Short mmCIF file of C-alpha atoms in Angstrom, two decimals:
data_model
loop_
_atom_site.label_atom_id
_atom_site.label_comp_id
_atom_site.label_asym_id
_atom_site.label_seq_id
_atom_site.Cartn_x
_atom_site.Cartn_y
_atom_site.Cartn_z
CA MET A 1 -33.15 -2.66 -48.41
CA GLN A 2 -31.65 -0.25 -45.97
CA LYS A 3 -33.76 1.01 -43.07
CA LEU A 4 -33.27 4.02 -40.98
CA SER A 5 -34.31 3.62 -37.36
CA LEU A 6 -33.92 5.79 -34.19
CA ASN A 7 -33.09 4.24 -30.76
CA GLN A 8 -33.32 6.10 -27.57
CA SER A 9 -31.08 5.20 -24.62
CA LEU A 10 -30.33 6.62 -21.21
CA GLN A 11 -26.61 6.88 -20.28
CA GLN A 12 -25.11 8.38 -17.26
CA ARG A 13 -22.04 10.43 -17.85
CA LEU A 14 -19.59 11.65 -15.43
CA SER A 15 -19.33 15.43 -15.11
CA PRO A 16 -15.89 17.17 -14.92
CA GLN A 17 -16.48 17.69 -11.18
CA GLN A 18 -17.16 13.97 -10.62
CA ILE A 19 -14.12 13.02 -12.54
CA GLN A 20 -12.19 15.53 -10.36
CA PHE A 21 -13.45 13.80 -7.27
CA ILE A 22 -12.63 10.30 -8.52
CA LYS A 23 -9.00 11.45 -9.28
CA LEU A 24 -8.66 13.13 -5.82
CA LEU A 25 -10.07 10.11 -4.02
CA GLN A 26 -7.49 7.67 -5.41
CA ILE A 27 -4.31 9.56 -4.63
CA PRO A 28 -2.47 9.33 -1.26
CA SER A 29 -1.51 12.20 1.15
CA ALA A 30 1.83 13.44 -0.37
CA GLU A 31 0.35 13.52 -3.88
CA LEU A 32 -2.79 15.37 -2.60
CA GLU A 33 -0.50 18.10 -1.20
CA GLN A 34 1.23 18.39 -4.58
CA ARG A 35 -2.19 18.45 -6.31
CA ILE A 36 -3.45 21.26 -4.11
CA GLU A 37 -0.35 23.30 -4.64
CA GLU A 38 -0.89 22.95 -8.45
CA GLU A 39 -4.43 24.13 -8.13
CA LEU A 40 -3.47 27.20 -6.01
CA GLU A 41 -0.97 28.15 -8.73
CA ILE A 42 -3.39 28.03 -11.58
CA ASN A 43 -6.49 29.40 -9.87
CA PRO A 44 -6.20 32.83 -8.20
CA ALA A 45 -9.66 32.41 -6.73
CA LEU A 46 -8.50 29.66 -4.53
CA GLU A 47 -6.68 30.42 -1.25
CA GLU A 48 -5.29 28.45 1.67
CA GLY A 49 -6.99 29.00 4.96
CA MET A 50 -10.47 28.62 6.55
CA ASP A 51 -13.42 30.88 6.01
CA MET A 52 -14.48 32.78 9.18
CA ASP A 53 -17.76 31.02 9.15
CA GLU A 54 -15.92 27.58 9.15
CA ARG A 55 -13.73 28.46 12.05
CA VAL A 56 -16.67 28.13 14.58
CA LYS A 57 -17.72 24.70 13.32
CA ASP A 58 -16.58 21.44 14.87
CA GLU A 59 -14.96 20.01 11.77
CA TYR A 60 -15.30 16.31 11.19
CA GLU A 61 -11.54 16.03 10.17
CA ASP A 62 -10.24 17.07 13.59
CA ASP A 63 -11.47 13.87 15.43
CA TYR A 64 -13.76 11.11 14.63
CA ASN A 65 -14.71 8.44 17.30
CA VAL A 66 -15.71 5.06 15.92
CA ASP A 67 -17.82 4.14 18.85
CA ASP A 68 -19.89 7.38 18.95
CA HIS A 69 -21.55 6.82 15.56
CA ASP A 70 -24.12 4.11 14.66
CA ASP A 71 -25.03 5.19 11.16
CA TYR A 72 -23.83 7.10 8.16
CA SER A 73 -26.74 9.52 7.73
CA GLU A 74 -24.49 12.58 8.44
CA TYR A 75 -22.62 11.83 5.20
CA SER A 76 -25.72 11.79 2.95
CA GLU A 77 -25.16 15.31 1.70
CA TYR A 78 -21.82 14.28 0.29
CA ASP A 79 -23.00 11.15 -1.55
CA THR A 80 -23.88 13.03 -4.80
CA TYR A 81 -21.15 11.14 -6.85
CA GLU A 82 -22.28 7.65 -5.84
CA GLY A 83 -24.16 5.24 -8.13
CA LEU A 84 -22.26 6.39 -11.31
CA ASP A 85 -20.91 4.04 -13.79
CA VAL A 86 -17.21 4.79 -13.34
CA LYS A 87 -16.29 2.41 -16.14
CA GLN A 88 -17.19 5.28 -18.49
CA TYR A 89 -14.24 7.07 -17.01
CA LEU A 90 -11.78 4.31 -16.49
CA ASP A 91 -11.75 1.32 -19.04
CA GLN A 92 -9.47 -0.64 -16.75
CA ASP A 93 -10.80 -0.69 -13.21
CA ASP A 94 -8.33 -1.31 -10.45
CA TYR A 95 -10.28 -3.52 -8.20
CA ALA A 96 -9.46 -7.03 -9.29
CA GLY A 97 -7.58 -9.70 -7.40
CA TYR A 98 -7.42 -9.07 -3.69
CA LYS A 99 -10.01 -6.43 -3.92
CA MET A 100 -12.78 -8.91 -4.89
CA GLN A 101 -12.16 -12.36 -3.66
CA GLY A 102 -8.37 -12.90 -3.38
CA ASP A 103 -5.93 -12.19 -0.65
CA GLY A 104 -4.72 -8.72 0.32
CA TRP A 105 -1.11 -9.44 -0.90
CA GLY A 106 -0.88 -10.95 -4.36
CA ASP A 107 2.21 -11.54 -6.40
CA ASP A 108 2.21 -8.06 -7.72
CA ASP A 109 1.51 -6.40 -4.42
CA ARG A 110 4.18 -8.22 -2.63
CA ASP A 111 6.79 -6.82 -5.01
CA ALA A 112 5.94 -3.19 -4.52
CA MET A 113 3.65 -1.53 -1.99
CA PRO A 114 1.75 1.13 -3.85
CA VAL A 115 1.90 3.72 -1.16
CA VAL A 116 3.24 7.17 -0.58
CA ALA A 117 6.92 7.98 -1.13
CA THR A 118 8.86 9.47 1.75
CA SER A 119 11.92 11.56 1.55
CA THR A 120 14.63 9.01 2.31
CA LEU A 121 15.14 5.28 2.32
CA ALA A 122 15.99 5.30 6.01
CA GLU A 123 12.61 6.79 6.82
CA SER A 124 11.00 4.04 4.81
CA LEU A 125 12.89 1.37 6.57
CA VAL A 126 12.08 2.77 9.98
CA GLN A 127 8.39 2.91 8.98
CA GLN A 128 8.51 -0.79 7.73
CA LEU A 129 10.18 -1.66 11.08
CA GLY A 130 6.89 -0.66 12.49
CA PHE A 131 5.21 -3.62 10.87
CA LEU A 132 7.15 -5.92 13.05
CA ARG A 133 5.66 -6.05 16.56
CA LEU A 134 9.06 -5.78 18.39
CA ASP A 135 9.80 -5.10 22.05
CA SER A 136 11.86 -2.04 22.85
CA ARG A 137 15.14 -4.03 22.84
CA GLN A 138 14.59 -5.55 19.45
CA GLU A 139 13.40 -2.32 18.09
CA ALA A 140 16.68 -0.65 19.25
CA ILE A 141 18.78 -3.31 17.44
CA GLY A 142 16.61 -2.97 14.29
CA MET A 143 17.14 0.90 14.39
CA GLN A 144 20.97 0.20 14.79
CA LEU A 145 20.94 -2.11 11.80
CA ILE A 146 18.98 0.45 9.72
CA GLY A 147 21.52 3.11 10.73
CA SER A 148 24.35 0.88 9.61
CA ILE A 149 23.07 0.60 6.04
CA GLU A 150 25.23 2.41 3.60
CA GLU A 151 23.90 4.61 0.60
CA ASP A 152 24.01 1.62 -1.81
CA GLY A 153 21.97 -0.52 0.55
CA TYR A 154 24.59 -2.74 2.15
CA ILE A 155 25.62 -3.36 5.66
CA ARG A 156 29.42 -3.77 5.52
CA ARG A 157 29.93 -3.26 9.25
CA ALA A 158 30.71 -6.48 11.08
CA LEU A 159 27.94 -7.80 13.31
CA ARG A 160 30.33 -7.88 16.21
CA SER A 161 31.10 -4.22 15.69
CA ILE A 162 27.30 -3.52 15.69
CA CYS A 163 27.10 -5.37 18.94
CA ASN A 164 29.78 -3.12 20.40
CA ASP A 165 28.00 -0.07 19.11
CA LEU A 166 24.81 -1.04 20.92
CA ALA A 167 26.83 -1.77 24.10
CA PHE A 168 28.60 1.58 24.06
CA THR A 169 25.88 3.93 22.90
CA GLN A 170 22.67 2.39 24.21
CA ASN A 171 23.82 0.10 27.09
CA ILE A 172 22.30 -2.85 25.18
CA TYR A 173 24.35 -6.11 25.42
CA THR A 174 23.55 -8.52 22.78
CA SER A 175 24.97 -11.36 20.74
CA GLU A 176 25.93 -11.75 17.07
CA GLU A 177 23.18 -14.34 16.81
CA GLU A 178 20.44 -11.98 18.07
CA VAL A 179 21.66 -9.25 15.73
CA ALA A 180 21.73 -11.74 12.84
CA ASN A 181 18.06 -12.72 13.50
CA LEU A 182 16.96 -9.09 13.46
CA LEU A 183 19.03 -8.55 10.23
CA LYS A 184 17.11 -11.28 8.62
CA LYS A 185 13.90 -9.35 9.33
CA VAL A 186 15.33 -6.10 7.96
CA GLN A 187 16.31 -7.98 4.77
CA THR A 188 12.67 -8.75 4.16
CA PHE A 189 11.94 -5.05 3.71
CA GLU A 190 11.52 -3.12 0.52
CA PRO A 191 13.45 -2.65 -1.73
CA ALA A 192 14.58 -6.31 -2.13
CA GLY A 193 18.17 -6.92 -1.44
CA ILE A 194 18.43 -4.23 1.38
CA GLY A 195 20.70 -5.00 4.23
CA ALA A 196 22.91 -7.49 2.36
CA ARG A 197 26.44 -7.90 3.47
CA ASP A 198 27.89 -8.42 -0.02
CA LEU A 199 26.73 -8.69 -3.62
CA ARG A 200 26.23 -12.50 -3.48
CA GLU A 201 23.82 -12.19 -0.62
CA CYS A 202 22.08 -9.07 -2.27
CA LEU A 203 21.34 -11.10 -5.37
CA LEU A 204 20.19 -14.16 -3.37
CA LEU A 205 17.84 -11.99 -1.34
CA GLN A 206 16.19 -10.78 -4.51
CA LEU A 207 16.02 -14.16 -6.15
CA ASP A 208 14.45 -15.69 -3.04
CA ARG A 209 11.46 -13.49 -3.72
CA LYS A 210 10.90 -14.79 -7.15
CA ASN A 211 8.93 -17.85 -8.26
CA HIS A 212 11.09 -20.85 -7.33
CA ASP A 213 9.14 -23.17 -9.57
CA ASP A 214 10.48 -21.28 -12.57
CA ILE A 215 13.49 -23.34 -13.81
CA ALA A 216 15.34 -20.12 -14.78
CA VAL A 217 14.98 -18.74 -11.29
CA GLU A 218 15.92 -21.99 -9.69
CA THR A 219 19.07 -22.23 -11.91
CA ALA A 220 19.92 -18.63 -11.08
CA ILE A 221 19.77 -19.44 -7.41
CA ARG A 222 22.06 -22.42 -7.82
CA ILE A 223 24.55 -20.28 -9.84
CA ILE A 224 24.77 -17.47 -7.34
CA ASP A 225 24.66 -19.80 -4.27
CA ALA A 226 27.34 -22.28 -5.35
CA HIS A 227 29.18 -20.89 -8.28
CA PHE A 228 29.35 -17.07 -7.68
CA ASP A 229 33.02 -16.78 -8.33
CA GLU A 230 32.83 -18.50 -11.64
CA PHE A 231 29.95 -16.26 -12.50
CA THR A 232 31.76 -13.10 -11.76
CA LYS A 233 34.66 -14.32 -14.00
CA LYS A 234 32.21 -15.26 -16.70
CA HIS A 235 33.29 -18.94 -16.71
CA TYR A 236 29.93 -19.91 -18.09
CA GLU A 237 31.16 -23.16 -19.66
CA LYS A 238 32.43 -24.43 -16.33
CA ILE A 239 29.04 -23.49 -14.60
CA GLN A 240 27.22 -25.28 -17.31
CA ARG A 241 29.17 -28.53 -16.91
CA ARG A 242 28.98 -28.59 -13.03
CA LEU A 243 25.18 -27.88 -13.09
CA ASP A 244 24.57 -30.15 -16.16
CA ILE A 245 22.21 -27.73 -17.87
CA ASP A 246 21.67 -26.80 -21.48
CA ASP A 247 22.65 -23.55 -23.31
CA GLU A 248 19.00 -22.16 -23.10
CA THR A 249 18.57 -22.86 -19.47
CA LEU A 250 21.96 -21.12 -18.80
CA LYS A 251 20.97 -18.25 -20.95
CA GLN A 252 17.72 -17.71 -19.21
CA ALA A 253 19.28 -17.98 -15.72
CA ILE A 254 21.80 -15.34 -16.55
CA LYS A 255 19.08 -13.11 -17.93
CA VAL A 256 17.26 -13.34 -14.59
CA ILE A 257 20.46 -12.48 -12.63
CA THR A 258 21.44 -9.54 -14.84
CA ARG A 259 17.99 -7.87 -14.24
CA LEU A 260 18.59 -7.84 -10.48
CA ASN A 261 19.59 -4.56 -8.82
CA PRO A 262 23.25 -4.62 -7.42
CA LYS A 263 22.58 -1.43 -5.47
CA PRO A 264 19.11 -1.68 -3.81
CA GLY A 265 19.81 1.45 -1.70
CA SER A 266 20.03 3.63 -4.84
CA ILE A 267 16.21 3.63 -5.42
CA GLY A 268 15.72 5.77 -2.27
CA SER A 269 17.85 8.69 -3.51
CA GLY A 270 16.36 9.48 -6.79
CA ASP A 271 13.82 7.09 -8.02
CA SER A 272 10.40 8.73 -8.02
CA ALA A 273 8.81 5.26 -8.40
CA ALA A 274 10.07 3.96 -5.06
CA ALA A 275 7.23 3.04 -2.89
CA TYR A 276 7.42 3.80 0.92
CA LEU A 277 5.02 4.33 3.60
CA MET A 278 3.17 7.40 5.05
CA ALA A 279 -0.05 7.03 6.99
CA ASP A 280 -3.22 8.56 5.77
CA PHE A 281 -5.19 7.70 8.82
CA ILE A 282 -4.32 7.45 12.58
CA VAL A 283 -6.36 4.99 14.74
CA THR A 284 -5.88 5.24 18.53
CA ASN A 285 -7.30 3.09 21.27
CA ASN A 286 -8.56 5.36 24.15
CA ASN A 287 -9.61 2.95 26.81
CA GLY A 288 -11.43 0.67 24.43
CA LYS A 289 -12.73 3.46 22.20
CA LEU A 290 -11.26 3.57 18.82
CA ASP A 291 -10.67 7.10 17.27
CA VAL A 292 -10.02 7.58 13.58
CA ILE A 293 -8.17 10.68 12.63
CA LEU A 294 -7.20 11.95 9.09
CA ASN A 295 -3.67 12.86 8.41
CA SER A 296 -3.57 16.60 8.38
CA LYS A 297 -2.45 16.59 4.73
CA ASN A 298 -5.70 14.93 3.81
CA ALA A 299 -7.64 17.79 5.45
CA PRO A 300 -6.25 21.09 4.03
CA GLU A 301 -7.90 24.39 4.86
CA LEU A 302 -8.96 25.98 1.62
CA ARG A 303 -11.39 28.83 0.91
CA VAL A 304 -12.61 30.93 -2.02
CA SER A 305 -10.86 34.18 -2.33
CA ARG A 306 -13.12 37.03 -0.92
CA SER A 307 -11.33 39.64 -2.98
CA PHE A 308 -12.00 37.60 -6.13
CA ALA A 309 -15.62 37.29 -5.21
CA GLU A 310 -15.88 40.95 -4.59
CA MET A 311 -14.18 41.62 -7.93
CA LEU A 312 -16.98 39.56 -9.61
CA ASP A 313 -19.60 41.55 -7.85
CA ALA A 314 -17.97 44.81 -8.91
CA TYR A 315 -17.61 43.80 -12.60
CA ASP A 316 -21.08 42.45 -12.64
CA LYS A 317 -22.59 45.72 -11.47
CA THR A 318 -20.50 47.66 -14.09
CA ASP A 319 -21.74 45.28 -16.77
CA LYS A 320 -25.40 45.91 -15.84
CA ASN A 321 -24.96 49.53 -15.71
CA GLY A 322 -23.57 49.61 -19.20
CA SER A 323 -20.12 50.80 -20.52
CA ALA A 324 -18.27 51.53 -23.62
CA GLN A 325 -16.09 48.42 -22.80
CA HIS A 326 -19.17 46.27 -22.45
CA LYS A 327 -17.61 43.24 -24.27
CA SER A 328 -14.32 43.56 -22.44
CA ILE A 329 -16.01 43.63 -19.11
CA LYS A 330 -18.31 40.73 -20.00
CA GLU A 331 -15.16 38.52 -20.92
CA THR A 332 -13.75 39.52 -17.55
CA VAL A 333 -16.85 38.59 -15.72
CA THR A 334 -16.85 35.20 -17.46
CA PHE A 335 -13.20 34.59 -16.61
CA VAL A 336 -13.66 35.47 -12.97
CA LYS A 337 -16.86 33.42 -12.65
CA GLN A 338 -15.16 30.41 -14.17
CA LYS A 339 -12.32 30.70 -11.65
CA LEU A 340 -14.76 30.99 -8.69
CA ASP A 341 -16.78 28.18 -9.77
CA ALA A 342 -13.62 26.02 -10.19
CA ALA A 343 -12.44 26.92 -6.78
CA LYS A 344 -15.82 25.95 -5.20
CA TRP A 345 -15.88 22.64 -7.15
CA PHE A 346 -12.30 21.86 -5.95
CA ILE A 347 -13.05 22.65 -2.29
CA ASP A 348 -16.26 20.56 -2.50
CA ALA A 349 -14.30 17.68 -4.06
CA ILE A 350 -11.73 17.85 -1.24
CA LYS A 351 -14.54 17.70 1.33
CA GLN A 352 -16.18 14.82 -0.42
CA ARG A 353 -12.77 13.07 -0.43
CA GLN A 354 -12.40 13.59 3.33
CA GLN A 355 -15.88 12.29 4.07
CA THR A 356 -15.50 9.25 1.89
CA LEU A 357 -12.05 8.41 3.34
CA LEU A 358 -13.37 8.65 6.93
CA LYS A 359 -16.52 6.79 6.09
CA THR A 360 -14.59 3.87 4.63
CA MET A 361 -11.96 3.79 7.29
CA LYS A 362 -14.50 3.76 9.95
CA ALA A 363 -16.18 0.74 8.43
CA ILE A 364 -12.89 -1.09 8.08
CA VAL A 365 -12.06 -0.33 11.80
CA GLU A 366 -15.54 -1.55 12.90
CA PHE A 367 -15.22 -4.66 10.77
CA GLN A 368 -11.64 -5.45 12.12
CA ARG A 369 -12.37 -4.14 15.64
CA GLU A 370 -10.65 -6.90 17.58
CA PHE A 371 -7.34 -6.41 15.59
CA PHE A 372 -7.31 -2.63 16.13
CA LEU A 373 -7.86 -3.16 19.85
CA GLU A 374 -5.16 -5.86 20.42
CA GLY A 375 -2.92 -5.90 17.30
CA ASP A 376 -3.16 -9.66 16.89
CA GLU A 377 -3.28 -10.49 13.24
CA THR A 378 -4.98 -13.79 14.10
CA LYS A 379 -8.02 -11.71 15.03
CA LEU A 380 -8.25 -10.31 11.46
CA LYS A 381 -11.59 -11.44 9.95
CA PRO A 382 -11.91 -12.38 6.19
CA MET A 383 -12.97 -9.19 4.40
CA ILE A 384 -13.32 -8.19 0.78
CA LEU A 385 -14.27 -4.93 -0.81
CA LYS A 386 -17.95 -5.85 -1.15
CA ASP A 387 -18.20 -6.17 2.65
CA ILE A 388 -17.19 -2.62 3.16
CA ALA A 389 -19.19 -1.26 0.14
CA ASN A 390 -22.30 -2.90 1.57
CA ARG A 391 -21.78 -1.37 5.07
CA ILE A 392 -21.37 2.22 3.71
CA ASP A 393 -23.76 1.82 0.77
CA MET A 394 -21.15 2.87 -1.80
CA ASP A 395 -19.87 1.36 -5.00
CA ILE A 396 -17.07 -1.28 -4.77
CA SER A 397 -14.90 0.91 -7.08
CA THR A 398 -15.10 3.73 -4.49
CA VAL A 399 -13.85 1.49 -1.75
CA SER A 400 -11.14 0.21 -3.98
CA ARG A 401 -9.85 3.68 -4.65
CA VAL A 402 -9.75 4.46 -0.93
CA ALA A 403 -8.01 1.16 -0.15
CA ASN A 404 -5.35 1.50 -2.97
CA SER A 405 -2.34 3.65 -2.03
CA LYS A 406 -3.50 4.45 1.47
CA SER A 407 -2.21 3.32 4.82
CA VAL A 408 -3.23 3.58 8.47
CA GLN A 409 -1.00 4.05 11.59
CA ALA A 410 -2.25 2.05 14.62
CA ASP A 411 -0.67 1.74 18.11
CA PHE A 412 1.40 -1.17 16.86
CA GLY A 413 2.53 -0.05 13.42
CA ILE A 414 1.66 1.33 9.96
CA TYR A 415 -0.36 -0.86 7.70
CA PRO A 416 -1.49 -0.38 4.00
CA LEU A 417 -5.34 -0.73 3.90
CA LYS A 418 -4.75 -3.66 1.51
CA TYR A 419 -3.50 -5.53 4.62
CA PHE A 420 -6.96 -5.84 6.05
CA PHE A 421 -8.61 -7.38 2.96
CA SER A 422 -8.19 -11.18 2.59
CA GLU A 423 -10.24 -14.16 1.43
CA GLY A 424 -12.02 -16.49 3.77
CA ILE A 425 -11.09 -20.15 4.16
CA ALA A 426 -13.90 -22.57 5.17
CA THR A 427 -13.26 -24.60 8.38
CA ASP A 428 -14.87 -27.78 9.68
CA SER A 429 -16.78 -25.67 12.17
CA GLY A 430 -18.64 -23.89 9.40
CA GLU A 431 -16.99 -20.64 10.02
CA ASP A 432 -14.63 -18.70 7.81
CA ALA A 433 -10.96 -18.31 8.74
CA SER A 434 -8.82 -15.33 7.49
CA SER A 435 -6.17 -16.42 4.82
CA ARG A 436 -3.69 -14.64 6.95
CA GLU A 437 -4.50 -16.90 9.94
CA VAL A 438 -3.75 -19.91 7.55
CA LYS A 439 -0.61 -18.43 6.48
CA ASN A 440 0.64 -18.04 10.09
CA ILE A 441 -0.17 -21.76 10.60
CA LEU A 442 1.53 -22.69 7.25
CA LYS A 443 4.70 -20.77 8.34
CA GLU A 444 4.61 -22.35 11.73
CA LEU A 445 4.49 -25.82 10.18
CA ILE A 446 7.41 -25.15 7.83
CA GLU A 447 9.54 -23.58 10.59
CA ASN A 448 9.02 -26.76 12.70
CA GLU A 449 9.55 -29.29 9.78
CA PRO A 450 12.47 -31.82 9.84
CA LYS A 451 15.30 -29.91 8.20
CA ASN A 452 16.61 -32.98 6.33
CA SER A 453 13.05 -33.90 5.18
CA PRO A 454 10.95 -30.79 4.55
CA LEU A 455 7.23 -30.99 3.98
CA SER A 456 5.81 -30.93 0.56
CA ASP A 457 2.81 -28.87 -0.53
CA ASP A 458 0.79 -32.13 -0.54
CA LYS A 459 1.81 -32.95 3.03
CA LEU A 460 1.17 -29.39 4.12
CA GLU A 461 -2.24 -29.56 2.54
CA LYS A 462 -3.07 -32.69 4.63
CA LEU A 463 -1.72 -31.19 7.91
CA LEU A 464 -3.94 -28.14 7.41
CA ASN A 465 -6.91 -30.32 6.57
CA LYS A 466 -6.33 -32.16 9.75
CA ARG A 467 -6.53 -28.86 11.72
CA GLY A 468 -9.84 -28.18 10.17
CA TYR A 469 -8.91 -25.87 7.39
CA ASN A 470 -10.37 -26.90 3.92
CA ILE A 471 -7.70 -25.80 1.60
CA ALA A 472 -6.36 -27.14 -1.67
CA ARG A 473 -2.78 -27.97 -2.49
CA ARG A 474 -2.60 -25.12 -5.14
CA THR A 475 -3.72 -22.63 -2.52
CA VAL A 476 -0.96 -24.01 -0.20
CA ALA A 477 1.49 -23.35 -2.95
CA LYS A 478 0.21 -19.79 -3.46
CA TYR A 479 0.39 -18.80 0.17
CA ARG A 480 3.89 -20.48 0.38
CA GLU A 481 5.02 -18.26 -2.44
CA GLN A 482 3.42 -15.18 -0.96
CA LEU A 483 5.40 -15.91 2.25
CA ASN A 484 8.65 -16.04 0.16
CA ILE A 485 9.15 -19.68 1.20
CA PRO A 486 10.88 -21.93 -1.34
CA VAL A 487 9.71 -25.32 -2.45
CA ALA A 488 10.53 -28.40 -0.21
CA ARG A 489 13.51 -29.52 -2.28
CA LEU A 490 15.30 -26.10 -1.93
CA ARG A 491 14.54 -26.00 1.94
CA LYS A 492 16.33 -29.39 2.48
CA GLN A 493 19.40 -29.21 4.67
CA LEU A 494 21.88 -32.07 4.61
#
């Protein structure tokens, strides 16, 4: 028998205004500017500029001192969107991986930084140079190298000529070896392959960032490294005999190579998907006090059109007094009111976004205070999204949307907010060490290993364990790959 039953359930749905806030929260500065321009075009009730009443207020977006605030009570009036089930809005949340328990730079994150696009490739490279804590001399050499990069991404000018350029134009006397060392750092920038001297080096730079444990990638490296001339002439049978590989392995290796970009500089000129850096926040150290300031593009001055509001008042009075065109006037009143409401909702969402951004950034700066004071990445503490969410009493998904596609400019460079999120590694002392600290030690061990007998992942695991870091071999392998360091057999030098 069929039975008919009624069930009651309470479900919380996102309103259009809450959805608008979520969308605004997750976009970075440049996209916000474009989004505001779109809203200004479609809504005549929205205008640029500040209301007269607002001009006398000491607005929060002008300056915010981390050390002057002990709680978050001042933000309570803007917390109306918290506690909502955002999964009803987005089926696939974007806070997995690094954002929960993993490291701040996973495989996908390493290949492309999801941050704001700048106008030129040169600007991006200069900003990425800020990640390297260089002295003024090294920075000048790096800038000279970036200036020597041609439109397709190559540096064809001889290093000796670059040395001469530095001596003549900047009175900096350097050696080819010093310039070459700085060039290696520039070649780690995005896009992969940038700063190569020729096509062979360009392809090797890109292959070096791929998974070296993949047989197709390893074979591709061997082909380009030792048999580049044969490859360019398509002498595949000769390559196959010399490498002693089967048809399928050769086919997969060639497939890997042909997917590489022979002109890495081209993505800066017209590819809208190219990802470069622009700071959303600025953190300055004023004699031990850390000030957090929003990028001005994140704090636009918007207001509801006074003339539009007066128009509503006039039409509303006409409607109440009665008229032969009552229906037409009523429709006009409805239209004007909708536009005014939309303008108010948009302004409120922008304010909510500003408050949430500052609130989250303040918590991050407080958590990583020692780093922002000194710029020493060994001072970075293990931190996951939940740590910040608990501090500011917001949902993890909200913190995720702030961290994604945002960056901060400190006194020593520009950093994506993802940079500050990393997992903790247990130590013998019972404390947690940042995975970034472990990576630095891992990199140091590999740099000092015997060149004719490089350390395997098993040996690296044991050395790290001896230093008090409880880390597994598979984690060592993961960190080594994230540092773009090949396996031991490919590091061996005869």
